[in-house]
JSON list of C-alpha atoms in Angstrom, two decimals:
[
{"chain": "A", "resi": 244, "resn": "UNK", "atom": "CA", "xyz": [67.37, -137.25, 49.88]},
{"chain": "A", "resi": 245, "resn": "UNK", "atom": "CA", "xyz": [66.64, -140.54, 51.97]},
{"chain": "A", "resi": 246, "resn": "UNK", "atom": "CA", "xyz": [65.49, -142.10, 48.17]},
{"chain": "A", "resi": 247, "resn": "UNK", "atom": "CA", "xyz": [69.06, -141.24, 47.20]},
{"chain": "A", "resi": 248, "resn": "UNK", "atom": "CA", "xyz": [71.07, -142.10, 50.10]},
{"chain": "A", "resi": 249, "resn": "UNK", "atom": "CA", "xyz": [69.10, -145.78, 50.13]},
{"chain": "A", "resi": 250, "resn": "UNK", "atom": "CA", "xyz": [69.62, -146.15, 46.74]},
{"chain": "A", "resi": 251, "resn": "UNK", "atom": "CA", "xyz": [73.72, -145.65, 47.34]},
{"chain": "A", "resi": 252, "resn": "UNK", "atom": "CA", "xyz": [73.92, -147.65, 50.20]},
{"chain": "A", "resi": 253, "resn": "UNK", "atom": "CA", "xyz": [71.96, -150.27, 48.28]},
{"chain": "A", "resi": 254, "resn": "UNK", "atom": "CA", "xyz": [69.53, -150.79, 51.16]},
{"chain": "A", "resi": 255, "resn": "UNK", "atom": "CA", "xyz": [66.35, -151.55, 49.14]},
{"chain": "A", "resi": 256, "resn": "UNK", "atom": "CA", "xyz": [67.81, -154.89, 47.24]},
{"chain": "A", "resi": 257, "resn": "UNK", "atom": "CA", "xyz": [67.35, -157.18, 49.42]},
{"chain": "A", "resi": 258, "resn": "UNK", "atom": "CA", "xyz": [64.54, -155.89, 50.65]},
{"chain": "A", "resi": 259, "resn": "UNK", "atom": "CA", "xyz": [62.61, -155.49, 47.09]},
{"chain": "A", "resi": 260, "resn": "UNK", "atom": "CA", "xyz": [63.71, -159.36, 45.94]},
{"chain": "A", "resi": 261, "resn": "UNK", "atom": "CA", "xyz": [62.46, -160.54, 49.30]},
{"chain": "A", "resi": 262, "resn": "UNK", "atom": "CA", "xyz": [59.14, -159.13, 48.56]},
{"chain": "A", "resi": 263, "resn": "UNK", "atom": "CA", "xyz": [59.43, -159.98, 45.14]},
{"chain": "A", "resi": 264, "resn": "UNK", "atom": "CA", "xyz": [59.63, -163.94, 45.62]},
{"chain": "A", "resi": 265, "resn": "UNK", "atom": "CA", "xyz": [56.95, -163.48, 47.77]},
{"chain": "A", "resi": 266, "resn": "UNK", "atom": "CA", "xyz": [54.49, -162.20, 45.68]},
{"chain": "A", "resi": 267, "resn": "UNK", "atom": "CA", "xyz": [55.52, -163.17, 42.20]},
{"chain": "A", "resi": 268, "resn": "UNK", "atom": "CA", "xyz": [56.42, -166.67, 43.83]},
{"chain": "A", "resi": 269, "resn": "UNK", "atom": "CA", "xyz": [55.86, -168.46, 47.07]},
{"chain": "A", "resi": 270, "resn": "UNK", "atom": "CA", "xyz": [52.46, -166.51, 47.86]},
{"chain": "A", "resi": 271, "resn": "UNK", "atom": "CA", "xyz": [51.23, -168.86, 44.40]},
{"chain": "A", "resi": 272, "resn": "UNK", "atom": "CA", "xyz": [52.83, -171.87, 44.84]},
{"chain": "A", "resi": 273, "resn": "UNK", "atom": "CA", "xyz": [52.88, -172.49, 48.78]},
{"chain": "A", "resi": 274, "resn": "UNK", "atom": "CA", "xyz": [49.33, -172.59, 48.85]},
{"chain": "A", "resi": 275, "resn": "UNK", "atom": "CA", "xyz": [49.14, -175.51, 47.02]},
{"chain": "A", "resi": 276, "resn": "UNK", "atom": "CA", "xyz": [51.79, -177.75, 48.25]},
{"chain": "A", "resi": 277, "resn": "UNK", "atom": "CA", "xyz": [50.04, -179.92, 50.32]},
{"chain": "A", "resi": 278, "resn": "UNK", "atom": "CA", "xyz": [47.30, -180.65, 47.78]},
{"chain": "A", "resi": 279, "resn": "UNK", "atom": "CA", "xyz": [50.54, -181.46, 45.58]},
{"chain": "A", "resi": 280, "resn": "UNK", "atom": "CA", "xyz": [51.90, -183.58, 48.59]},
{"chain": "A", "resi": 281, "resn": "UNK", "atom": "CA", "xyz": [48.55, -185.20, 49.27]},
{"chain": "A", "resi": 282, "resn": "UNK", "atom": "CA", "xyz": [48.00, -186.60, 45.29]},
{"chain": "A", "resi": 283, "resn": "UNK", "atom": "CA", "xyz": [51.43, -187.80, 45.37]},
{"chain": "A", "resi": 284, "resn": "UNK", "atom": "CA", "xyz": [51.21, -189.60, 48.75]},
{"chain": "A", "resi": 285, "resn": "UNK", "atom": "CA", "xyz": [47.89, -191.62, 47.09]},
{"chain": "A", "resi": 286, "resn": "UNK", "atom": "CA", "xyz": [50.25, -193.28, 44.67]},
{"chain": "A", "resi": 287, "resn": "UNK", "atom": "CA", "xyz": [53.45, -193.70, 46.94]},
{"chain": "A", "resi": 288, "resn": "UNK", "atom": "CA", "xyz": [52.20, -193.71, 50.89]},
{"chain": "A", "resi": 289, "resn": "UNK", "atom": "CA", "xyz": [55.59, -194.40, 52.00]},
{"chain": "A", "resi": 290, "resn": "UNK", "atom": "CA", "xyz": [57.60, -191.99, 50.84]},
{"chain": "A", "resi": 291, "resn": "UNK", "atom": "CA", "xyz": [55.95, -189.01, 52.57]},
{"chain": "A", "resi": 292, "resn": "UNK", "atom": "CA", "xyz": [54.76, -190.56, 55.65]},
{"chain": "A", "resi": 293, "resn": "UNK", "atom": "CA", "xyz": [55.40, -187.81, 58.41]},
{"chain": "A", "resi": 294, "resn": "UNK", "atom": "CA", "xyz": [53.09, -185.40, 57.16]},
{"chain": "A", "resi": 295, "resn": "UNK", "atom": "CA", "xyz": [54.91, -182.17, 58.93]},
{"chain": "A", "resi": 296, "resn": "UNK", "atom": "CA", "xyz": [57.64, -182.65, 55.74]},
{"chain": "A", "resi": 297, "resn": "UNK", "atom": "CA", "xyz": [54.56, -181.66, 53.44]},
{"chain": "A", "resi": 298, "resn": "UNK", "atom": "CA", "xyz": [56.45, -178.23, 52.36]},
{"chain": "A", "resi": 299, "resn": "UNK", "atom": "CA", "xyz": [58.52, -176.69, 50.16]},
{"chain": "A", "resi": 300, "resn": "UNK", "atom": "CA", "xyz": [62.37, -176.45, 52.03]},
{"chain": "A", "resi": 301, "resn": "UNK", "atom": "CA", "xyz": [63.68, -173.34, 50.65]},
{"chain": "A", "resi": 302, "resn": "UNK", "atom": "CA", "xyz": [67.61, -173.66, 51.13]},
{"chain": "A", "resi": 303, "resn": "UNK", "atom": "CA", "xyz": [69.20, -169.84, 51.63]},
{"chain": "A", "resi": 304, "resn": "UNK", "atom": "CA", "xyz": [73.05, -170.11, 51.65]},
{"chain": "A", "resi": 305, "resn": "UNK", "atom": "CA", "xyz": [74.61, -166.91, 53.18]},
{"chain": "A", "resi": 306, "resn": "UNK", "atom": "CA", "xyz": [77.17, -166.88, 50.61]},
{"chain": "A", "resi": 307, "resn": "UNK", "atom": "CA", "xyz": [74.76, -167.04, 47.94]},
{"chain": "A", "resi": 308, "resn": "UNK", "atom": "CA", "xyz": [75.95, -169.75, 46.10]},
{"chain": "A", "resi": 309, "resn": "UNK", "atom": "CA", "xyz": [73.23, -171.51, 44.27]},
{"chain": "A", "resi": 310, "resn": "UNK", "atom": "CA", "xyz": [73.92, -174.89, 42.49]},
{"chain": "A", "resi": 311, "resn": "UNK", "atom": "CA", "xyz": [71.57, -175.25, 39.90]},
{"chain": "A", "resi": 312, "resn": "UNK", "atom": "CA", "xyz": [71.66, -178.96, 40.07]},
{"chain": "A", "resi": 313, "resn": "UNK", "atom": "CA", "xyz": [71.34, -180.59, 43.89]},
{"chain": "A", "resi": 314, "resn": "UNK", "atom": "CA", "xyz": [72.77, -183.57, 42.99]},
{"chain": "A", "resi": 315, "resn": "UNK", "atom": "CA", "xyz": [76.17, -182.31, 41.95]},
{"chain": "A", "resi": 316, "resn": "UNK", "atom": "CA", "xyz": [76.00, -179.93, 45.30]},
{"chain": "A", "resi": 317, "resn": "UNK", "atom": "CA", "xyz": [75.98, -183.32, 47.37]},
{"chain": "A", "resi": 318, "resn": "UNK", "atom": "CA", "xyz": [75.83, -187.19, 46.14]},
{"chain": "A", "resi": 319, "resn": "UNK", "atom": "CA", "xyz": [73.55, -187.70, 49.38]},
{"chain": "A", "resi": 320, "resn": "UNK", "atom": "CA", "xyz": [70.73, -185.83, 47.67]},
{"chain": "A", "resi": 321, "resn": "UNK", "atom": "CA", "xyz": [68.86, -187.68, 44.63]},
{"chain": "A", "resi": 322, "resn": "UNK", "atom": "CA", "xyz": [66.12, -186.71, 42.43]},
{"chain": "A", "resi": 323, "resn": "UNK", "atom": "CA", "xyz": [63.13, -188.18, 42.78]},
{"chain": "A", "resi": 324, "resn": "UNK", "atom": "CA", "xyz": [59.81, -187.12, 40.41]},
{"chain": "A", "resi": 325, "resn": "UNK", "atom": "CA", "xyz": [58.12, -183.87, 40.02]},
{"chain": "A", "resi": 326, "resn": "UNK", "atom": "CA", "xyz": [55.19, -183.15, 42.26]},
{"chain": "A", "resi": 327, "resn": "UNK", "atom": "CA", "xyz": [51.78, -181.98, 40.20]},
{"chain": "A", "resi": 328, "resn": "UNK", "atom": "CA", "xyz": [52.32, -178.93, 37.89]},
{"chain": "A", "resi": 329, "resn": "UNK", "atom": "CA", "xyz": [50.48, -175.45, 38.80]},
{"chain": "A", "resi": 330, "resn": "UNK", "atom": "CA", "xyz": [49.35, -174.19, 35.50]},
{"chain": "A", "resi": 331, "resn": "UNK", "atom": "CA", "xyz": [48.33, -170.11, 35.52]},
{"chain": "A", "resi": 332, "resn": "UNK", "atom": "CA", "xyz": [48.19, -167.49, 33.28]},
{"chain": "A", "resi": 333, "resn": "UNK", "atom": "CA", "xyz": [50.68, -164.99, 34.32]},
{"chain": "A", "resi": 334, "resn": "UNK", "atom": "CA", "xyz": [52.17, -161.39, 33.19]},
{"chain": "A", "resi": 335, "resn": "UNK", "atom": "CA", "xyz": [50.60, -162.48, 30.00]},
{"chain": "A", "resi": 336, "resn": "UNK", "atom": "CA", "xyz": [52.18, -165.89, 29.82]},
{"chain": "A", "resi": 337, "resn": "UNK", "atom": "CA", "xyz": [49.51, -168.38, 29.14]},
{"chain": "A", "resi": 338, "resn": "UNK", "atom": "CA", "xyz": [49.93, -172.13, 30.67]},
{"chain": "A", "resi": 339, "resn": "UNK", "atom": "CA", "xyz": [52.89, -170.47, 32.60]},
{"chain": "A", "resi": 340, "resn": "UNK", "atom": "CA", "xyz": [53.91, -174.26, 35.04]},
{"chain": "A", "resi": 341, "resn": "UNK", "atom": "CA", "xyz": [54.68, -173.83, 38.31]},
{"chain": "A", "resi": 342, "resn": "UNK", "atom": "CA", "xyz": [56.43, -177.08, 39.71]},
{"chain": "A", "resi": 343, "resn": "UNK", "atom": "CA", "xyz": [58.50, -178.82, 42.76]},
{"chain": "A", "resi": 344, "resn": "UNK", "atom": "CA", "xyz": [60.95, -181.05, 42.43]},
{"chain": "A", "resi": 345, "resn": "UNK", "atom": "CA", "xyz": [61.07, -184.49, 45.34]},
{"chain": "A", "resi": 346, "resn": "UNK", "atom": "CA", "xyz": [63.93, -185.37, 46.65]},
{"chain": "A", "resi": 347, "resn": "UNK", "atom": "CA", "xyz": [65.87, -188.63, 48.42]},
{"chain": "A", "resi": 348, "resn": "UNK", "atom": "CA", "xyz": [68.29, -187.48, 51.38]},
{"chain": "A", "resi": 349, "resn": "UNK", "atom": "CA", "xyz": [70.43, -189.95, 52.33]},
{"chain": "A", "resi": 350, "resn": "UNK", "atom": "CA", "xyz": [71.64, -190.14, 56.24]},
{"chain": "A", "resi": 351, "resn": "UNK", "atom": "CA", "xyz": [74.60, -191.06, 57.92]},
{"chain": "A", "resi": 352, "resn": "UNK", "atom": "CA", "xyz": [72.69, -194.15, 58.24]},
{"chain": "A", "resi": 353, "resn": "UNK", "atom": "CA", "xyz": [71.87, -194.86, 54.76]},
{"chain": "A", "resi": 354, "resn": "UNK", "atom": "CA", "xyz": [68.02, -194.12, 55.31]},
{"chain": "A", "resi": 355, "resn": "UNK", "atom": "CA", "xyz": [66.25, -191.85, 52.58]},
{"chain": "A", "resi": 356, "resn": "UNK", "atom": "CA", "xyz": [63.82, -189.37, 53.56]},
{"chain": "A", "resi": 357, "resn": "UNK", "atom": "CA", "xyz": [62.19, -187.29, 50.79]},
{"chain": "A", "resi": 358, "resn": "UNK", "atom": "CA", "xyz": [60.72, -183.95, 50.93]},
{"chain": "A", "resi": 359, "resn": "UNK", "atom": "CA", "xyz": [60.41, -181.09, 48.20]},
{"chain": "A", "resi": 360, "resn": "UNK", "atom": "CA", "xyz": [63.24, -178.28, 48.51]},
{"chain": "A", "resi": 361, "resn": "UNK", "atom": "CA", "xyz": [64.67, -175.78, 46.41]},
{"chain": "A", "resi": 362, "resn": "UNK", "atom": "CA", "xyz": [66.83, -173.33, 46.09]},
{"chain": "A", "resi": 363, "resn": "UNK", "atom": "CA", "xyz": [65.67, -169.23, 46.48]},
{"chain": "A", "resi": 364, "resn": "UNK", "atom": "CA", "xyz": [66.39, -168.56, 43.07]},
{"chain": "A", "resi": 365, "resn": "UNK", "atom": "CA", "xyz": [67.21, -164.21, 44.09]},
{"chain": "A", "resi": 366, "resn": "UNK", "atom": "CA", "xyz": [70.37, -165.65, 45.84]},
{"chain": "A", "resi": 367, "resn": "UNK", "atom": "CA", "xyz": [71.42, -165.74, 42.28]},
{"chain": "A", "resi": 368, "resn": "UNK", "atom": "CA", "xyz": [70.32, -162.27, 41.61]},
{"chain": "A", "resi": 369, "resn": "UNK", "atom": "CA", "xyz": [72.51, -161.09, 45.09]},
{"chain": "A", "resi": 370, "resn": "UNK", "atom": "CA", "xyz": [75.57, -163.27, 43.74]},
{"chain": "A", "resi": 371, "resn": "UNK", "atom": "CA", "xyz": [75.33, -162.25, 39.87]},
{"chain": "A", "resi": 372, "resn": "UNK", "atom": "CA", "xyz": [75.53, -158.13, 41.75]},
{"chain": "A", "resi": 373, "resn": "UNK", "atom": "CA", "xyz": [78.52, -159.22, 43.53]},
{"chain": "A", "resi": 374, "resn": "UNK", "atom": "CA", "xyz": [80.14, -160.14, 39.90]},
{"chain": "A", "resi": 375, "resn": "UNK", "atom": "CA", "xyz": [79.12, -157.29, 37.89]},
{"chain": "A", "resi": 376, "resn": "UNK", "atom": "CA", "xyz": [80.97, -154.33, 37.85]},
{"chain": "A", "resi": 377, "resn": "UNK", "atom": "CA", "xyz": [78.32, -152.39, 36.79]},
{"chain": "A", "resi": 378, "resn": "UNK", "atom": "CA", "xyz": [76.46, -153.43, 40.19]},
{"chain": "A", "resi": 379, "resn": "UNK", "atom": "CA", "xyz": [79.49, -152.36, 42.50]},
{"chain": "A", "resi": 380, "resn": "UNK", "atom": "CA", "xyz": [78.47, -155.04, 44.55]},
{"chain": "A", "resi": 381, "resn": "UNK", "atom": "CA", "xyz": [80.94, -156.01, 46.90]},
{"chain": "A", "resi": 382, "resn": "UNK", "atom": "CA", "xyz": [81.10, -159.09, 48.70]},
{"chain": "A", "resi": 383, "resn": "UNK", "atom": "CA", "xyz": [80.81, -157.76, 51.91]},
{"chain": "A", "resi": 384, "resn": "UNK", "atom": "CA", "xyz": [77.90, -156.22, 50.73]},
{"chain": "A", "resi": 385, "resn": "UNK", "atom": "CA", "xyz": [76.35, -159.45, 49.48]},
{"chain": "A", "resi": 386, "resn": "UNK", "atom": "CA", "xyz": [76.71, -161.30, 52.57]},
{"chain": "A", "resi": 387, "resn": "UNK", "atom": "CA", "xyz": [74.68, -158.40, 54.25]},
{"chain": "A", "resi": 388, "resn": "UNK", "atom": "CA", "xyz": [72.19, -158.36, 51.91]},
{"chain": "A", "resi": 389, "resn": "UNK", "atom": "CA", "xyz": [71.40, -162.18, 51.99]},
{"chain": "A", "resi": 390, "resn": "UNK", "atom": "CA", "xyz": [71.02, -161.63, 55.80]},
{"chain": "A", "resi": 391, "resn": "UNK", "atom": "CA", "xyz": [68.21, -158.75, 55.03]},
{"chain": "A", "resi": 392, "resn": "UNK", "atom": "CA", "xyz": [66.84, -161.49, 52.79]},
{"chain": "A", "resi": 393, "resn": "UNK", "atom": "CA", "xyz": [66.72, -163.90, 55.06]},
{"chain": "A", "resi": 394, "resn": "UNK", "atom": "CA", "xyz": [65.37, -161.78, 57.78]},
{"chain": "A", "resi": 395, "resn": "UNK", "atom": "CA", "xyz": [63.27, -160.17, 55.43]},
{"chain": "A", "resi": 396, "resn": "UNK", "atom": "CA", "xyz": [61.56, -163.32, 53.73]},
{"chain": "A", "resi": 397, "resn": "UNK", "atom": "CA", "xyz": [61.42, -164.83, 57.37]},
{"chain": "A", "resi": 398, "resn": "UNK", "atom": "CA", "xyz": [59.18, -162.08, 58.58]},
{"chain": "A", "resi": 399, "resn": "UNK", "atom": "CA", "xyz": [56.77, -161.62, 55.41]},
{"chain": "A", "resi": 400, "resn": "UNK", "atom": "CA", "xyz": [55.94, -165.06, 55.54]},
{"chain": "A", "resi": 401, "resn": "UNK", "atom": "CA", "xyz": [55.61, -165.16, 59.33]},
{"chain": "A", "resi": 402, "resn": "UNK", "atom": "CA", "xyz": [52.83, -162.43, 58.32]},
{"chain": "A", "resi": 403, "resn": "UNK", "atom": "CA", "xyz": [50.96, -164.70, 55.72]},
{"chain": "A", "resi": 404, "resn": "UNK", "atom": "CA", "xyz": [47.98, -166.84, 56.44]},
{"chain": "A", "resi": 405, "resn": "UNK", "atom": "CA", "xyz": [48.07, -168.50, 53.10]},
{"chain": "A", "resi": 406, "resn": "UNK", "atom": "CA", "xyz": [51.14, -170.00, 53.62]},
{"chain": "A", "resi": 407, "resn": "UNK", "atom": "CA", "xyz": [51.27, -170.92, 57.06]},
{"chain": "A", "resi": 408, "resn": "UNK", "atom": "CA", "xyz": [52.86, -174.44, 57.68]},
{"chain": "A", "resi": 409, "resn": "UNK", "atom": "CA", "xyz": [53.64, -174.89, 54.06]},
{"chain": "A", "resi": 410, "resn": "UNK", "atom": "CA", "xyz": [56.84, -173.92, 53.97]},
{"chain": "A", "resi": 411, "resn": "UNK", "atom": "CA", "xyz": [60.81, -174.07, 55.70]},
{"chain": "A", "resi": 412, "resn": "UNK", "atom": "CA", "xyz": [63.70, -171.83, 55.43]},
{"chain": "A", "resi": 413, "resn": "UNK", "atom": "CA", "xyz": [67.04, -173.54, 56.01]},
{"chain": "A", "resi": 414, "resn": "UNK", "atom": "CA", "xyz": [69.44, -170.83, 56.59]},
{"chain": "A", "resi": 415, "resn": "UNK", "atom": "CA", "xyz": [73.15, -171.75, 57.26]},
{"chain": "A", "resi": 416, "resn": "UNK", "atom": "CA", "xyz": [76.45, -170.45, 56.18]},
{"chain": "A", "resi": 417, "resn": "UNK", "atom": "CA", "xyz": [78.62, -172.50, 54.58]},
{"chain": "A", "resi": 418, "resn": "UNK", "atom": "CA", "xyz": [82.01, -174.04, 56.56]},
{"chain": "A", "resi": 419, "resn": "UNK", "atom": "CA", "xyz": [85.27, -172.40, 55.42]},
{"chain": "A", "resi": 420, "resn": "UNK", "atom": "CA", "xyz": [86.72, -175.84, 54.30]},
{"chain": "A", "resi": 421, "resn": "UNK", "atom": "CA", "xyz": [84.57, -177.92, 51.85]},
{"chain": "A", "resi": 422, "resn": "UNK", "atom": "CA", "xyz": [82.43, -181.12, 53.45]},
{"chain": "A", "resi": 423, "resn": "UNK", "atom": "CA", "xyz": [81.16, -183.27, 51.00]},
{"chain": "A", "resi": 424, "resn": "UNK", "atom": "CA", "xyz": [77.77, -183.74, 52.56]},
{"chain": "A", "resi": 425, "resn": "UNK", "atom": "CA", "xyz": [77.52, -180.51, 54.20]},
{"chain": "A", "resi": 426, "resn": "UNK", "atom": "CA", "xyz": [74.41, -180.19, 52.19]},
{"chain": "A", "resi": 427, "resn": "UNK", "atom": "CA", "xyz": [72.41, -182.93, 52.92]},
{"chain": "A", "resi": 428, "resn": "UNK", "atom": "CA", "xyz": [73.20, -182.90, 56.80]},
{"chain": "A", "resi": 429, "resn": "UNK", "atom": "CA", "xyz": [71.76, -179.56, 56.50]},
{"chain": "A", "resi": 430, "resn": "UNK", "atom": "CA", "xyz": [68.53, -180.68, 55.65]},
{"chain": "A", "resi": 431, "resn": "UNK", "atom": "CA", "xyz": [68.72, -183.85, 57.57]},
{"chain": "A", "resi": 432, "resn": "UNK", "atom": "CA", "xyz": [68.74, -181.54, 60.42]},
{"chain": "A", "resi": 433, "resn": "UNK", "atom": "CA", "xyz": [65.74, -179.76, 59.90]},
{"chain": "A", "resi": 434, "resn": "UNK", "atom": "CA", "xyz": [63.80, -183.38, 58.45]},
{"chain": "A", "resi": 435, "resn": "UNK", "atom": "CA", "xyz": [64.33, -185.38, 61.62]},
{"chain": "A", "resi": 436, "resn": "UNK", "atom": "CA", "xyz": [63.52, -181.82, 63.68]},
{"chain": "A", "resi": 437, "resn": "UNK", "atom": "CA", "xyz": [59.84, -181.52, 61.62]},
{"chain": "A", "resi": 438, "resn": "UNK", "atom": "CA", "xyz": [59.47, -185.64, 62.29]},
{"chain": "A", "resi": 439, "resn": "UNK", "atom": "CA", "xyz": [59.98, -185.05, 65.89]},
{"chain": "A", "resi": 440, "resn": "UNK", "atom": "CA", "xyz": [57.78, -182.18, 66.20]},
{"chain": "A", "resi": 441, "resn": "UNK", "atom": "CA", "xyz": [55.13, -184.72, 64.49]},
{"chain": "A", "resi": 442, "resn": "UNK", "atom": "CA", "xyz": [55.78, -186.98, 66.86]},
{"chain": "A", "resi": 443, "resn": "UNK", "atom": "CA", "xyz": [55.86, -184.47, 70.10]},
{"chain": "A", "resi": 444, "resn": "UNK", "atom": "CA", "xyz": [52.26, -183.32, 68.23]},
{"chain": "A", "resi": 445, "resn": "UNK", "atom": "CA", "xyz": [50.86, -186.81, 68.24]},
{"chain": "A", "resi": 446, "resn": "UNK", "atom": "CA", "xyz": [52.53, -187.58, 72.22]},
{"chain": "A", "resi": 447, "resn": "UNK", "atom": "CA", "xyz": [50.90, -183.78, 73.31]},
{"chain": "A", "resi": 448, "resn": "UNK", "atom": "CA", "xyz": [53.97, -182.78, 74.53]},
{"chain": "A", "resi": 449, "resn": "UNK", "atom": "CA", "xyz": [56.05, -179.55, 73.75]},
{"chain": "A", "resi": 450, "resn": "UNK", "atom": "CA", "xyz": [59.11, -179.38, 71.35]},
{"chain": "A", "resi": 451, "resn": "UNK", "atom": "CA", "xyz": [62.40, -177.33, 72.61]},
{"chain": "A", "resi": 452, "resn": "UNK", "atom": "CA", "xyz": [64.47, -176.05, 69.68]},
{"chain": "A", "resi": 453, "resn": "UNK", "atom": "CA", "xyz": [68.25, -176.50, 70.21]},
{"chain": "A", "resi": 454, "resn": "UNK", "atom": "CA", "xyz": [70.22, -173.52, 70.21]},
{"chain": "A", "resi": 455, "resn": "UNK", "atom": "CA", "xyz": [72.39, -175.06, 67.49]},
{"chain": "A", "resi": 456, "resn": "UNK", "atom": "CA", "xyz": [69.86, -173.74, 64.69]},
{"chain": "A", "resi": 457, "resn": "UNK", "atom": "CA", "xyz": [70.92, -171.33, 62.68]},
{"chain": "A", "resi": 458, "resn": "UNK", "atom": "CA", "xyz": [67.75, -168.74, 62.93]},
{"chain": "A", "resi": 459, "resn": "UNK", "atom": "CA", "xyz": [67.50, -165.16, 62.43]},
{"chain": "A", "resi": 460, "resn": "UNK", "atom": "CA", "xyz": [68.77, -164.02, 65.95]},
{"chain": "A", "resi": 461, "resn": "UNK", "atom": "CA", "xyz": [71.76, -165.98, 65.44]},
{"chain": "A", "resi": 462, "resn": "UNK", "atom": "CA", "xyz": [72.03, -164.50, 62.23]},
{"chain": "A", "resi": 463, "resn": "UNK", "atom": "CA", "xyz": [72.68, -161.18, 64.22]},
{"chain": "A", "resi": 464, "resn": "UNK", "atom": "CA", "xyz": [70.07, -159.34, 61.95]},
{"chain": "A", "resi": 465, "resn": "UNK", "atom": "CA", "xyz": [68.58, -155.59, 61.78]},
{"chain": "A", "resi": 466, "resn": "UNK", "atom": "CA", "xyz": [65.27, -154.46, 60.43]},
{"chain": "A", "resi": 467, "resn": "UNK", "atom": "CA", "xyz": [64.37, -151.14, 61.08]},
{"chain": "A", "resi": 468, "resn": "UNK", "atom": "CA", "xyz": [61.24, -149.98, 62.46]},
{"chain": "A", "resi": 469, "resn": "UNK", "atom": "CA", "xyz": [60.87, -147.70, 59.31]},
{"chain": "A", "resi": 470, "resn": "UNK", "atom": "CA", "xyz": [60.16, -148.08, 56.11]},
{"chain": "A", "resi": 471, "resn": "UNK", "atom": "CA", "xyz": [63.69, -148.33, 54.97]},
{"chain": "A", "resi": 472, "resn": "UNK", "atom": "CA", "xyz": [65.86, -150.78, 56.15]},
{"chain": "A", "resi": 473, "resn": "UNK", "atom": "CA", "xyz": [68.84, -149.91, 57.98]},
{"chain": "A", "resi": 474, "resn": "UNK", "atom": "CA", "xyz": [72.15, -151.20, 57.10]},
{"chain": "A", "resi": 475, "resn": "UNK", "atom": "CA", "xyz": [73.40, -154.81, 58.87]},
{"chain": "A", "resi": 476, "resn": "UNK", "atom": "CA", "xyz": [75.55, -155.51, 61.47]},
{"chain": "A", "resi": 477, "resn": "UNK", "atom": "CA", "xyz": [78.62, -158.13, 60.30]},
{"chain": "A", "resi": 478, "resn": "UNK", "atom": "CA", "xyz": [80.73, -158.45, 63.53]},
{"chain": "A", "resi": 479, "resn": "UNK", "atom": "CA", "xyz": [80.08, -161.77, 65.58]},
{"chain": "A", "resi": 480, "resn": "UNK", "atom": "CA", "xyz": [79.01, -163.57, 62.32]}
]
């Protein structure tokens, strides 16, 4: 019966693709981003010089809208390179690559800064529900589920040891009327907040975050104590 009334309630998707990238994803490839950060910093010492940006930025849009290409998202953002390929067999793929794409920010003061980020690719899995009618996946339903993901995701990798300090999730929900460089703020935001917290490292001194992060207790989120999650809360959000 609780099977069954999870499964109609749609309680476990979120949950299962949170665990899912985590295992069949980031639990491979965060492990090795600094060494990929490292060999590209021997050949261009510049680019990556505040060494608390050595990790993969994983953007999570509440509204699960995923832009397969960053530049057209925002101008402000350019590709760079490709860090070093992982190469694995995998599920009986030989040679499957793992790889991470480098990236140019621009700021309001026409500065680049360059880090790795990416997408979560299940966002597209959440949004694709939300359009199928054979899903019944309302949007409503969709924003509350990219919350469990987020919270979700957030709390397995708070758990992990092998990818401590290799990665960052940028959580935010999108404004109601379209900025241009919404995008790229976003992640200027949480650059200059890791090059500051390099900084407060170096000085010995201790970093306050602001309260105007988006993190998960802003994000109003329930996990239950059970197995199963329990449905969200949506008011105040």
């Amino acid at each position: 019966e609780m099977s069954e009334m999870s499964e109609r309630s749609k309680q476990h998707v979120a949950y299962g693709l949170a665990w899912s990238y985590y295992v069949g994803y980031l639990k491979i490839v965060l492990p090795r981003v600094k060494k990929s950060m490292e060999e590209f910093c021997r050949t261009n010492p510049n680019l990556l010089a505040c060494r608390k940006t050595w990790k993969l930025h994983i953007l999570i849009p509440l509204s699960c809208d995923v832009y397969d290409d960053l530049e057209k998202a925002d101008s402000n953002i350019q590709y760079v390179t490709d860090l070093t390929e992982t190469t694995l067999a995998r599920a009986g793929t030989k040679k499957r690559v793992y790889k991470h794409s480098l990236y140019a920010i621009r700021d309001e003061e026409n500065q680049l800064w360059h880090c790795a980020v990416e997408y979560a690719t299940p966002l597209q899995s959440l949004y694709a529900m939300s359009q199928d009618e054979c899903a019944a996946f309302s949007r409503e339903e969709r924003l509350e589920q990219a919350k469990l993901f987020y919270r979700t995701l957030e709390e397995i990798l708070k758990g992990s040891k092998e990818c401590a300090d290799a990665y960052r999730l940028i959580a935010y929900e999108e404004p109601e009327e379209a900025e241009t460089h919404f995008l790229s703020r976003e992640i200027m935001w949480h650059l200059q907040q890791e090059h500051r917290e390099e900084i407060a490292l170096l000085e010995g001194n201790h970093l306050h975050t602001p309260s105007m992060v988006l993190d998960s207790a802003e994000l109003n989120l329930q996990i239950s104590v059970s197995d199963l999650p329990q449905p969200l809360r949506t008011d105040g959000f």
